[in-house]
mmCIF file of N, CA, C and O in Angstrom:
data_model
loop_
_atom_site.group_PDB
_atom_site.id
_atom_site.type_symbol
_atom_site.label_atom_id
_atom_site.label_comp_id
_atom_site.label_asym_id
_atom_site.label_seq_id
_atom_site.Cartn_x
_atom_site.Cartn_y
_atom_site.Cartn_z
ATOM 1 N N MET A 1 0.824 -1.182 0.000
ATOM 2 C CA MET A 1 0.000 0.000 0.000
ATOM 3 C C MET A 1 0.876 1.256 0.000
ATOM 4 O O MET A 1 0.550 2.217 -0.690
ATOM 5 N N LEU A 2 1.940 1.239 0.750
ATOM 6 C CA LEU A 2 2.820 2.411 0.773
ATOM 7 C C LEU A 2 3.444 2.677 -0.591
ATOM 8 O O LEU A 2 3.564 3.835 -1.001
ATOM 9 N N SER A 3 3.813 1.633 -1.296
ATOM 10 C CA SER A 3 4.389 1.835 -2.625
ATOM 11 C C SER A 3 3.350 2.374 -3.603
ATOM 12 O O SER A 3 3.688 3.141 -4.509
ATOM 13 N N ARG A 4 2.101 2.010 -3.413
ATOM 14 C CA ARG A 4 1.039 2.512 -4.295
ATOM 15 C C ARG A 4 0.773 3.997 -4.057
ATOM 16 O O ARG A 4 0.301 4.690 -4.955
ATOM 17 N N THR A 5 1.035 4.463 -2.857
ATOM 18 C CA THR A 5 0.647 5.828 -2.507
ATOM 19 C C THR A 5 1.800 6.806 -2.379
ATOM 20 O O THR A 5 1.562 8.005 -2.220
ATOM 21 N N GLN A 6 3.019 6.340 -2.463
ATOM 22 C CA GLN A 6 4.164 7.207 -2.176
ATOM 23 C C GLN A 6 4.269 8.436 -3.071
ATOM 24 O O GLN A 6 4.757 9.473 -2.648
ATOM 25 N N ASN A 7 3.802 8.358 -4.292
ATOM 26 C CA ASN A 7 3.921 9.497 -5.206
ATOM 27 C C ASN A 7 2.598 10.226 -5.439
ATOM 28 O O ASN A 7 2.500 11.055 -6.344
ATOM 29 N N LEU A 8 1.597 9.916 -4.629
ATOM 30 C CA LEU A 8 0.296 10.547 -4.816
ATOM 31 C C LEU A 8 0.201 11.855 -4.050
ATOM 32 O O LEU A 8 0.742 11.993 -2.956
ATOM 33 N N ASP A 9 -0.532 12.777 -4.614
ATOM 34 C CA ASP A 9 -0.865 14.038 -3.948
ATOM 35 C C ASP A 9 -2.279 13.885 -3.399
ATOM 36 O O ASP A 9 -3.231 13.677 -4.159
ATOM 37 N N LEU A 10 -2.412 13.985 -2.086
ATOM 38 C CA LEU A 10 -3.698 13.753 -1.434
ATOM 39 C C LEU A 10 -4.796 14.636 -2.007
ATOM 40 O O LEU A 10 -5.884 14.152 -2.348
ATOM 41 N N ASN A 11 -4.538 15.908 -2.136
ATOM 42 C CA ASN A 11 -5.570 16.833 -2.619
ATOM 43 C C ASN A 11 -5.961 16.547 -4.057
ATOM 44 O O ASN A 11 -7.146 16.564 -4.397
ATOM 45 N N LYS A 12 -4.999 16.269 -4.906
ATOM 46 C CA LYS A 12 -5.303 15.942 -6.306
ATOM 47 C C LYS A 12 -6.080 14.638 -6.405
ATOM 48 O O LYS A 12 -7.023 14.518 -7.184
ATOM 49 N N SER A 13 -5.678 13.657 -5.601
ATOM 50 C CA SER A 13 -6.376 12.368 -5.621
ATOM 51 C C SER A 13 -7.815 12.529 -5.159
ATOM 52 O O SER A 13 -8.737 11.969 -5.765
ATOM 53 N N ARG A 14 -8.019 13.296 -4.094
ATOM 54 C CA ARG A 14 -9.383 13.526 -3.600
ATOM 55 C C ARG A 14 -10.231 14.262 -4.643
ATOM 56 O O ARG A 14 -11.397 13.928 -4.848
ATOM 57 N N GLU A 15 -9.646 15.261 -5.278
ATOM 58 C CA GLU A 15 -10.370 16.016 -6.299
ATOM 59 C C GLU A 15 -10.760 15.113 -7.469
ATOM 60 O O GLU A 15 -11.895 15.157 -7.951
ATOM 61 N N GLN A 16 -9.822 14.287 -7.914
ATOM 62 C CA GLN A 16 -10.087 13.364 -9.014
ATOM 63 C C GLN A 16 -11.223 12.397 -8.651
ATOM 64 O O GLN A 16 -12.121 12.154 -9.447
ATOM 65 N N ALA A 17 -11.172 11.872 -7.449
ATOM 66 C CA ALA A 17 -12.206 10.928 -7.008
ATOM 67 C C ALA A 17 -13.564 11.607 -6.877
ATOM 68 O O ALA A 17 -14.594 11.030 -7.241
ATOM 69 N N ALA A 18 -13.567 12.836 -6.379
ATOM 70 C CA ALA A 18 -14.832 13.560 -6.216
ATOM 71 C C ALA A 18 -15.455 13.898 -7.562
ATOM 72 O O ALA A 18 -16.679 13.817 -7.728
ATOM 73 N N GLN A 19 -14.631 14.264 -8.525
ATOM 74 C CA GLN A 19 -15.139 14.636 -9.840
ATOM 75 C C GLN A 19 -15.523 13.427 -10.690
ATOM 76 O O GLN A 19 -16.280 13.566 -11.649
ATOM 77 N N ASN A 20 -14.979 12.260 -10.335
ATOM 78 C CA ASN A 20 -15.217 11.046 -11.128
ATOM 79 C C ASN A 20 -15.577 9.877 -10.220
ATOM 80 O O ASN A 20 -14.766 8.980 -10.012
ATOM 81 N N PRO A 21 -16.776 9.878 -9.681
ATOM 82 C CA PRO A 21 -17.138 8.834 -8.718
ATOM 83 C C PRO A 21 -17.120 7.412 -9.281
ATOM 84 O O PRO A 21 -17.036 6.454 -8.528
ATOM 85 N N GLU A 22 -17.141 7.275 -10.598
ATOM 86 C CA GLU A 22 -17.101 5.947 -11.205
ATOM 87 C C GLU A 22 -15.683 5.520 -11.582
ATOM 88 O O GLU A 22 -15.482 4.413 -12.090
ATOM 89 N N ASP A 23 -14.705 6.371 -11.351
ATOM 90 C CA ASP A 23 -13.311 6.073 -11.658
ATOM 91 C C ASP A 23 -12.754 5.166 -10.556
ATOM 92 O O ASP A 23 -12.417 5.630 -9.467
ATOM 93 N N ILE A 24 -12.673 3.898 -10.859
ATOM 94 C CA ILE A 24 -12.267 2.909 -9.857
ATOM 95 C C ILE A 24 -10.870 3.200 -9.339
ATOM 96 O O ILE A 24 -10.639 3.178 -8.124
ATOM 97 N N ALA A 25 -9.938 3.483 -10.220
ATOM 98 C CA ALA A 25 -8.559 3.741 -9.787
ATOM 99 C C ALA A 25 -8.497 4.926 -8.831
ATOM 100 O O ALA A 25 -7.790 4.883 -7.813
ATOM 101 N N ALA A 26 -9.234 5.976 -9.125
ATOM 102 C CA ALA A 26 -9.246 7.155 -8.254
ATOM 103 C C ALA A 26 -9.825 6.824 -6.891
ATOM 104 O O ALA A 26 -9.305 7.260 -5.853
ATOM 105 N N GLN A 27 -10.882 6.042 -6.866
ATOM 106 C CA GLN A 27 -11.508 5.677 -5.591
ATOM 107 C C GLN A 27 -10.573 4.784 -4.767
ATOM 108 O O GLN A 27 -10.473 4.937 -3.535
ATOM 109 N N LEU A 28 -9.877 3.879 -5.436
ATOM 110 C CA LEU A 28 -8.939 3.011 -4.729
ATOM 111 C C LEU A 28 -7.771 3.817 -4.154
ATOM 112 O O LEU A 28 -7.325 3.554 -3.027
ATOM 113 N N GLU A 29 -7.291 4.792 -4.910
ATOM 114 C CA GLU A 29 -6.207 5.647 -4.424
ATOM 115 C C GLU A 29 -6.613 6.370 -3.146
ATOM 116 O O GLU A 29 -5.878 6.390 -2.164
ATOM 117 N N VAL A 30 -7.785 6.971 -3.169
ATOM 118 C CA VAL A 30 -8.234 7.730 -2.004
ATOM 119 C C VAL A 30 -8.478 6.805 -0.822
ATOM 120 O O VAL A 30 -8.160 7.155 0.322
ATOM 121 N N ALA A 31 -8.990 5.626 -1.066
ATOM 122 C CA ALA A 31 -9.188 4.678 0.037
ATOM 123 C C ALA A 31 -7.849 4.327 0.677
ATOM 124 O O ALA A 31 -7.733 4.301 1.912
ATOM 125 N N ASP A 32 -6.837 4.070 -0.129
ATOM 126 C CA ASP A 32 -5.501 3.798 0.413
ATOM 127 C C ASP A 32 -5.005 4.981 1.237
ATOM 128 O O ASP A 32 -4.502 4.816 2.353
ATOM 129 N N LEU A 33 -5.132 6.175 0.681
ATOM 130 C CA LEU A 33 -4.673 7.370 1.384
ATOM 131 C C LEU A 33 -5.451 7.584 2.681
ATOM 132 O O LEU A 33 -4.871 8.001 3.693
ATOM 133 N N ASP A 34 -6.745 7.295 2.657
ATOM 134 C CA ASP A 34 -7.549 7.427 3.871
ATOM 135 C C ASP A 34 -7.081 6.476 4.967
ATOM 136 O O ASP A 34 -6.984 6.869 6.129
ATOM 137 N N VAL A 35 -6.795 5.248 4.609
ATOM 138 C CA VAL A 35 -6.322 4.293 5.610
ATOM 139 C C VAL A 35 -4.993 4.771 6.190
ATOM 140 O O VAL A 35 -4.805 4.786 7.409
ATOM 141 N N ILE A 36 -4.094 5.184 5.333
ATOM 142 C CA ILE A 36 -2.797 5.674 5.795
ATOM 143 C C ILE A 36 -2.980 6.883 6.713
ATOM 144 O O ILE A 36 -2.278 7.023 7.712
ATOM 145 N N GLY A 37 -3.927 7.737 6.383
ATOM 146 C CA GLY A 37 -4.179 8.948 7.159
ATOM 147 C C GLY A 37 -5.053 8.740 8.382
ATOM 148 O O GLY A 37 -5.370 9.698 9.084
ATOM 149 N N GLY A 38 -5.474 7.497 8.622
ATOM 150 C CA GLY A 38 -6.281 7.215 9.797
ATOM 151 C C GLY A 38 -7.777 7.376 9.605
ATOM 152 O O GLY A 38 -8.541 7.269 10.564
ATOM 153 N N HIS A 39 -8.204 7.607 8.384
ATOM 154 C CA HIS A 39 -9.637 7.756 8.092
ATOM 155 C C HIS A 39 -10.194 6.420 7.598
ATOM 156 O O HIS A 39 -10.702 6.302 6.475
ATOM 157 N N VAL A 40 -10.089 5.443 8.463
ATOM 158 C CA VAL A 40 -10.406 4.057 8.104
ATOM 159 C C VAL A 40 -11.869 3.895 7.702
ATOM 160 O O VAL A 40 -12.173 3.278 6.672
ATOM 161 N N GLU A 41 -12.776 4.438 8.505
ATOM 162 C CA GLU A 41 -14.197 4.288 8.191
ATOM 163 C C GLU A 41 -14.526 4.911 6.836
ATOM 164 O O GLU A 41 -15.331 4.367 6.077
ATOM 165 N N ASP A 42 -13.908 6.058 6.537
ATOM 166 C CA ASP A 42 -14.148 6.706 5.245
ATOM 167 C C ASP A 42 -13.687 5.825 4.098
ATOM 168 O O ASP A 42 -14.374 5.704 3.079
ATOM 169 N N ALA A 43 -12.524 5.227 4.252
ATOM 170 C CA ALA A 43 -11.993 4.346 3.208
ATOM 171 C C ALA A 43 -12.924 3.162 2.986
ATOM 172 O O ALA A 43 -13.260 2.834 1.840
ATOM 173 N N PHE A 44 -13.342 2.533 4.076
ATOM 174 C CA PHE A 44 -14.216 1.371 3.958
ATOM 175 C C PHE A 44 -15.545 1.758 3.320
ATOM 176 O O PHE A 44 -16.040 1.077 2.424
ATOM 177 N N ALA A 45 -16.126 2.861 3.769
ATOM 178 C CA ALA A 45 -17.424 3.296 3.226
ATOM 179 C C ALA A 45 -17.315 3.616 1.743
ATOM 180 O O ALA A 45 -18.198 3.272 0.954
ATOM 181 N N ARG A 46 -16.223 4.265 1.351
ATOM 182 C CA ARG A 46 -16.006 4.602 -0.053
ATOM 183 C C ARG A 46 -16.030 3.343 -0.918
ATOM 184 O O ARG A 46 -16.691 3.291 -1.953
ATOM 185 N N LEU A 47 -15.324 2.315 -0.480
ATOM 186 C CA LEU A 47 -15.228 1.105 -1.299
ATOM 187 C C LEU A 47 -16.499 0.269 -1.253
ATOM 188 O O LEU A 47 -16.899 -0.298 -2.277
ATOM 189 N N VAL A 48 -17.154 0.201 -0.116
ATOM 190 C CA VAL A 48 -18.424 -0.537 -0.051
ATOM 191 C C VAL A 48 -19.448 0.127 -0.969
ATOM 192 O O VAL A 48 -20.165 -0.550 -1.715
ATOM 193 N N THR A 49 -19.504 1.449 -0.947
ATOM 194 C CA THR A 49 -20.425 2.175 -1.828
ATOM 195 C C THR A 49 -20.086 1.917 -3.292
ATOM 196 O O THR A 49 -20.980 1.691 -4.116
ATOM 197 N N LEU A 50 -18.816 1.952 -3.606
ATOM 198 C CA LEU A 50 -18.398 1.688 -4.982
ATOM 199 C C LEU A 50 -18.786 0.274 -5.405
ATOM 200 O O LEU A 50 -19.315 0.066 -6.508
ATOM 201 N N ILE A 51 -18.555 -0.692 -4.543
ATOM 202 C CA ILE A 51 -18.916 -2.083 -4.846
ATOM 203 C C ILE A 51 -20.401 -2.206 -5.151
ATOM 204 O O ILE A 51 -20.803 -2.954 -6.043
ATOM 205 N N SER A 52 -21.215 -1.449 -4.436
ATOM 206 C CA SER A 52 -22.667 -1.530 -4.642
ATOM 207 C C SER A 52 -23.081 -1.076 -6.039
ATOM 208 O O SER A 52 -24.157 -1.434 -6.503
ATOM 209 N N ARG A 53 -22.223 -0.314 -6.705
ATOM 210 C CA ARG A 53 -22.546 0.204 -8.040
ATOM 211 C C ARG A 53 -21.890 -0.582 -9.166
ATOM 212 O O ARG A 53 -22.119 -0.278 -10.338
ATOM 213 N N LEU A 54 -21.069 -1.555 -8.838
ATOM 214 C CA LEU A 54 -20.306 -2.276 -9.846
ATOM 215 C C LEU A 54 -20.825 -3.693 -10.045
ATOM 216 O O LEU A 54 -21.585 -4.201 -9.225
ATOM 217 N N VAL A 55 -20.338 -4.318 -11.104
ATOM 218 C CA VAL A 55 -20.678 -5.711 -11.384
ATOM 219 C C VAL A 55 -19.425 -6.475 -11.801
ATOM 220 O O VAL A 55 -18.426 -5.899 -12.219
ATOM 221 N N ASP A 56 -19.501 -7.764 -11.665
ATOM 222 C CA ASP A 56 -18.521 -8.718 -12.183
ATOM 223 C C ASP A 56 -17.075 -8.402 -11.805
ATOM 224 O O ASP A 56 -16.764 -8.254 -10.639
ATOM 225 N N ASP A 57 -16.198 -8.331 -12.800
ATOM 226 C CA ASP A 57 -14.758 -8.185 -12.550
ATOM 227 C C ASP A 57 -14.408 -6.896 -11.816
ATOM 228 O O ASP A 57 -13.525 -6.884 -10.965
ATOM 229 N N GLU A 58 -15.090 -5.811 -12.167
ATOM 230 C CA GLU A 58 -14.817 -4.547 -11.487
ATOM 231 C C GLU A 58 -15.177 -4.657 -10.004
ATOM 232 O O GLU A 58 -14.440 -4.192 -9.135
ATOM 233 N N ARG A 59 -16.305 -5.254 -9.735
ATOM 234 C CA ARG A 59 -16.737 -5.442 -8.339
ATOM 235 C C ARG A 59 -15.721 -6.286 -7.579
ATOM 236 O O ARG A 59 -15.350 -5.961 -6.458
ATOM 237 N N GLU A 60 -15.250 -7.335 -8.202
ATOM 238 C CA GLU A 60 -14.281 -8.222 -7.558
ATOM 239 C C GLU A 60 -12.962 -7.500 -7.305
ATOM 240 O O GLU A 60 -12.333 -7.696 -6.265
ATOM 241 N N ARG A 61 -12.552 -6.682 -8.237
ATOM 242 C CA ARG A 61 -11.306 -5.918 -8.058
ATOM 243 C C ARG A 61 -11.376 -5.026 -6.815
ATOM 244 O O ARG A 61 -10.449 -4.992 -6.004
ATOM 245 N N VAL A 62 -12.470 -4.322 -6.654
ATOM 246 C CA VAL A 62 -12.630 -3.432 -5.511
ATOM 247 C C VAL A 62 -12.805 -4.241 -4.234
ATOM 248 O O VAL A 62 -12.261 -3.887 -3.181
ATOM 249 N N ARG A 63 -13.527 -5.344 -4.302
ATOM 250 C CA ARG A 63 -13.711 -6.193 -3.119
ATOM 251 C C ARG A 63 -12.369 -6.714 -2.621
ATOM 252 O O ARG A 63 -12.095 -6.697 -1.419
ATOM 253 N N ARG A 64 -11.511 -7.135 -3.541
ATOM 254 C CA ARG A 64 -10.179 -7.626 -3.151
ATOM 255 C C ARG A 64 -9.371 -6.542 -2.445
ATOM 256 O O ARG A 64 -8.687 -6.805 -1.458
ATOM 257 N N ARG A 65 -9.442 -5.316 -2.956
ATOM 258 C CA ARG A 65 -8.711 -4.223 -2.312
ATOM 259 C C ARG A 65 -9.275 -3.960 -0.913
ATOM 260 O O ARG A 65 -8.524 -3.723 0.025
ATOM 261 N N LEU A 66 -10.582 -4.013 -0.789
ATOM 262 C CA LEU A 66 -11.192 -3.798 0.516
ATOM 263 C C LEU A 66 -10.747 -4.864 1.506
ATOM 264 O O LEU A 66 -10.388 -4.552 2.645
ATOM 265 N N ILE A 67 -10.711 -6.102 1.083
ATOM 266 C CA ILE A 67 -10.241 -7.191 1.940
ATOM 267 C C ILE A 67 -8.782 -6.954 2.336
ATOM 268 O O ILE A 67 -8.390 -7.179 3.485
ATOM 269 N N GLU A 68 -7.984 -6.471 1.404
ATOM 270 C CA GLU A 68 -6.593 -6.139 1.712
ATOM 271 C C GLU A 68 -6.516 -5.044 2.777
ATOM 272 O O GLU A 68 -5.714 -5.131 3.711
ATOM 273 N N LEU A 69 -7.359 -4.033 2.650
ATOM 274 C CA LEU A 69 -7.358 -2.953 3.638
ATOM 275 C C LEU A 69 -7.825 -3.450 5.005
ATOM 276 O O LEU A 69 -7.324 -2.992 6.036
ATOM 277 N N TYR A 70 -8.760 -4.384 5.015
ATOM 278 C CA TYR A 70 -9.167 -4.990 6.295
ATOM 279 C C TYR A 70 -7.948 -5.606 6.976
ATOM 280 O O TYR A 70 -7.760 -5.451 8.185
ATOM 281 N N ALA A 71 -7.147 -6.316 6.215
ATOM 282 C CA ALA A 71 -5.962 -6.967 6.789
ATOM 283 C C ALA A 71 -4.953 -5.937 7.287
ATOM 284 O O ALA A 71 -4.319 -6.135 8.327
ATOM 285 N N VAL A 72 -4.809 -4.845 6.561
ATOM 286 C CA VAL A 72 -3.887 -3.786 6.982
ATOM 287 C C VAL A 72 -4.330 -3.192 8.316
ATOM 288 O O VAL A 72 -3.520 -2.991 9.222
ATOM 289 N N VAL A 73 -5.604 -2.932 8.447
ATOM 290 C CA VAL A 73 -6.140 -2.346 9.674
ATOM 291 C C VAL A 73 -6.127 -3.372 10.797
ATOM 292 O O VAL A 73 -5.858 -3.032 11.952
ATOM 293 N N GLY A 74 -6.401 -4.611 10.462
ATOM 294 C CA GLY A 74 -6.425 -5.684 11.447
ATOM 295 C C GLY A 74 -7.817 -6.275 11.554
ATOM 296 O O GLY A 74 -8.773 -5.545 11.845
ATOM 297 N N ASN A 75 -7.917 -7.541 11.310
ATOM 298 C CA ASN A 75 -9.227 -8.192 11.266
ATOM 299 C C ASN A 75 -9.971 -8.171 12.592
ATOM 300 O O ASN A 75 -11.172 -8.401 12.622
ATOM 301 N N THR A 76 -9.286 -7.884 13.685
ATOM 302 C CA THR A 76 -9.965 -7.807 14.974
ATOM 303 C C THR A 76 -10.454 -6.396 15.298
ATOM 304 O O THR A 76 -11.146 -6.198 16.297
ATOM 305 N N ASP A 77 -10.138 -5.442 14.450
ATOM 306 C CA ASP A 77 -10.578 -4.063 14.653
ATOM 307 C C ASP A 77 -12.095 -3.993 14.476
ATOM 308 O O ASP A 77 -12.627 -4.514 13.490
ATOM 309 N N PRO A 78 -12.808 -3.350 15.388
ATOM 310 C CA PRO A 78 -14.271 -3.273 15.267
ATOM 311 C C PRO A 78 -14.746 -2.556 14.000
ATOM 312 O O PRO A 78 -15.840 -2.828 13.507
ATOM 313 N N ARG A 79 -13.930 -1.670 13.463
ATOM 314 C CA ARG A 79 -14.313 -0.993 12.216
ATOM 315 C C ARG A 79 -14.319 -1.967 11.051
ATOM 316 O O ARG A 79 -15.132 -1.835 10.127
ATOM 317 N N VAL A 80 -13.454 -2.952 11.110
ATOM 318 C CA VAL A 80 -13.438 -3.992 10.075
ATOM 319 C C VAL A 80 -14.700 -4.826 10.173
ATOM 320 O O VAL A 80 -15.362 -5.095 9.166
ATOM 321 N N ALA A 81 -15.058 -5.230 11.378
ATOM 322 C CA ALA A 81 -16.264 -6.041 11.566
ATOM 323 C C ALA A 81 -17.500 -5.293 11.064
ATOM 324 O O ALA A 81 -18.352 -5.873 10.372
ATOM 325 N N ALA A 82 -17.601 -4.014 11.384
ATOM 326 C CA ALA A 82 -18.751 -3.224 10.938
ATOM 327 C C ALA A 82 -18.784 -3.122 9.417
ATOM 328 O O ALA A 82 -19.848 -3.260 8.798
ATOM 329 N N SER A 83 -17.639 -2.902 8.816
ATOM 330 C CA SER A 83 -17.590 -2.789 7.360
ATOM 331 C C SER A 83 -17.888 -4.126 6.691
ATOM 332 O O SER A 83 -18.540 -4.167 5.638
ATOM 333 N N ARG A 84 -17.411 -5.206 7.271
ATOM 334 C CA ARG A 84 -17.703 -6.538 6.704
ATOM 335 C C ARG A 84 -19.210 -6.787 6.654
ATOM 336 O O ARG A 84 -19.720 -7.372 5.697
ATOM 337 N N GLN A 85 -19.912 -6.345 7.670
ATOM 338 C CA GLN A 85 -21.374 -6.509 7.675
ATOM 339 C C GLN A 85 -22.005 -5.704 6.540
ATOM 340 O O GLN A 85 -22.901 -6.195 5.839
ATOM 341 N N LYS A 86 -21.534 -4.488 6.347
ATOM 342 C CA LYS A 86 -22.061 -3.655 5.258
ATOM 343 C C LYS A 86 -21.719 -4.267 3.905
ATOM 344 O O LYS A 86 -22.558 -4.267 3.001
ATOM 345 N N LEU A 87 -20.521 -4.778 3.788
ATOM 346 C CA LEU A 87 -20.112 -5.429 2.544
ATOM 347 C C LEU A 87 -21.004 -6.628 2.243
ATOM 348 O O LEU A 87 -21.453 -6.812 1.103
ATOM 349 N N ALA A 88 -21.282 -7.424 3.242
ATOM 350 C CA ALA A 88 -22.121 -8.596 3.053
ATOM 351 C C ALA A 88 -23.516 -8.192 2.566
ATOM 352 O O ALA A 88 -24.079 -8.847 1.677
ATOM 353 N N ARG A 89 -24.067 -7.114 3.113
ATOM 354 C CA ARG A 89 -25.386 -6.653 2.681
ATOM 355 C C ARG A 89 -25.356 -6.227 1.215
ATOM 356 O O ARG A 89 -26.317 -6.445 0.468
ATOM 357 N N VAL A 90 -24.272 -5.606 0.799
ATOM 358 C CA VAL A 90 -24.155 -5.144 -0.581
ATOM 359 C C VAL A 90 -23.985 -6.318 -1.545
ATOM 360 O O VAL A 90 -24.557 -6.329 -2.633
ATOM 361 N N LEU A 91 -23.212 -7.304 -1.129
ATOM 362 C CA LEU A 91 -22.913 -8.432 -2.011
ATOM 363 C C LEU A 91 -24.065 -9.426 -2.112
ATOM 364 O O LEU A 91 -24.232 -10.074 -3.143
ATOM 365 N N PHE A 92 -24.821 -9.555 -1.046
ATOM 366 C CA PHE A 92 -25.880 -10.572 -1.035
ATOM 367 C C PHE A 92 -27.176 -9.913 -0.843
ATOM 368 O O PHE A 92 -28.137 -9.916 -0.795
#
């Protein structure tokens, strides 16, 4: 995750994501930056919302990143448990 974000500009990434809510790469960048910056719930909510709008391979790509972020934060963290419940509702 650090290698993915080392050359990103937080403000530019946020602006890109805000202007292009369907841009998967932009949303993934901001989610990574949010986790690094301690905005874990925001990152999780961003990706769960994105997953709810996607299908097939795109949905799986974002789901995999979200699972990766869960592991980074720690699977015993209560924010992970809460997000997993929201993810399950979106997927099923």
